[in-house]
Amino acid sequence: MNDTHPTVAVPELMRLLIDQEGLNWEEAWDVTTKTCAYTNHTIMAEALEKWPIDLFSRLLPRIYQIVQEIDRRFLIKVREMYPGNEHKVKKMAILMDGQVRMANMAIIAGFSVNGVAKLHTDILKTQQLRDFYEMMPEKFNNKTNGITQRRFLAHGNPLLADWITDKIGDGWITDLSQIEKLKPYVEDENARREFMQIKYQNKIRLAKYIKEHNGIDVDPRSIFDVQVKRLHEYKRQFLNILHIMYLYNQIKEHPEISFYPRTFIFGAKAAAGYLRAKETIKLINSVADVVNNDRSINGKLKVVFIEDYRVSNAEIIFAAADVSEQISTASKEASGTGNMKFMLNGAPTLGTMDGANVEIVQEVGAENAFIFGLSSEEVINYENNGGYNPQEIYFNDWELKRVVDQLMDGTYAHGDHNMYRNLYNSLLNTQSTDKPDMYFILKDFRSYADAQKRVEEAYRDQQRWSRMAMMQTACCGKFSSDRTIEEYVEDIWHLEKVEVPSGEDE
């Protein structure tokens, strides 16, 4: 069961076995619990499906009866193991507070429960699913996500793919671990020059795409700083655009300072009803309109929002990226796979120690990444115990205060002082039902800005940067979906391999 979406398969299988096959409850439950396994893809509570009992029971009356019985029998076990602990019963029940909690049902019925990055799985065990882990630790395991090098390198970046094959052969196409054979070439100046020339050609390709689709001229010699992913507050595109507003202020006030030209590229889609995500997209485009049309900054800064972000244009974007923005609030990103696609194509990570970023840094080395911000432990501690006051930061950092105030002064809204009030309130409003700045944007802002300075410093040293970029590709062998699938096969699915004859064999 891939996330909570297919969890109704549990009671449906029970229904088929009992009502159609004539098994008794114990026999059907034995089959079901040997059949179902659950992969959790999100730490965010709101993404774990919960259905109103009223709706569920009316639409699926027989299924609901079975869910009731699964819940009843499970809670008997909970009360036997934890007598008198009704708080635990309330947290672990499937049916509670007028809702059917699908994640709880998936865990109860599944013989395996896995997260998709080591940090994610650890957080599930110690935080979100702690009660279940304490009761049934044998079910829990980790399967770090992967990506396919055949799509995002062989197909998406043919220039680099051919170059790699020329250097180390084509074994990496079906066994990405072989890509580590590139490591000796990292110390070869000619190889690094060739690698960066391929990156430049891919930047020219993306620049042409941007000109055709956005009408914006971008300089392929500038740093292509890229954040492409679903638009969500925890992924903090908002932090990125606030920093761009900050840089724009710096350039305007100090035109004499040395500033390496930057092109900030966004790509994202927002859920249909997600107002704050849509407002963030609006802000990004409003800032782009102002910055891109200000001739006084001499093209030092460009902002691009690529419409209709999807796999076909993602291939062009990943191949051209210099910097991989992976800046989620620590503890919130389950894994991420965009981070792996950027790595595969030679873009160092600018990010928090969150999701699979942790494992990426372990593979490539901390010296080849730009890490900033609160740790997951620090975020969880603030969430559990309080102690964070964003207004304190706001009133004690006048440059940051100015950026936040520009959300309300009409600078990026044609004089409309209310267009970005929701975004402003999300940072500071203590009257809101949400905690102010619940994704720690102001808390991490200075650390992020400092990391961005380190990016510029490193990029100016092309010898250093070319080493960093090549090391990304050379160290990405772990992050193939081939490895991930192999782990599912070995540890969870227990499938027998089928040999498929190649065309040559035939």
CSV table of C-alpha atoms in Angstrom, one decimal, residues 12 16 55-56 67 129 146 148 187 237 296 302 362 433 451:
chain,number,residue,atom,x,y,z
A,12,GLU,CA,-12.0,-5.0,0.9
A,16,LEU,CA,-13.9,-10.9,-0.4
A,55,LEU,CA,-19.5,9.6,4.7
A,56,PHE,CA,-17.5,6.4,4.9
A,67,VAL,CA,-13.3,-1.7,9.7
A,129,LEU,CA,4.2,6.4,14.9
A,146,GLY,CA,15.7,6.2,-5.5
A,148,THR,CA,16.0,6.0,-12.4
A,187,GLU,CA,41.3,15.2,-10.0
A,237,GLN,CA,9.7,28.3,-1.5
A,296,SER,CA,19.5,49.5,-13.0
A,302,LYS,CA,16.8,37.2,-12.6
A,362,GLN,CA,26.9,11.2,3.8
A,433,THR,CA,-5.1,29.6,14.8
A,451,ALA,CA,24.9,29.5,3.0
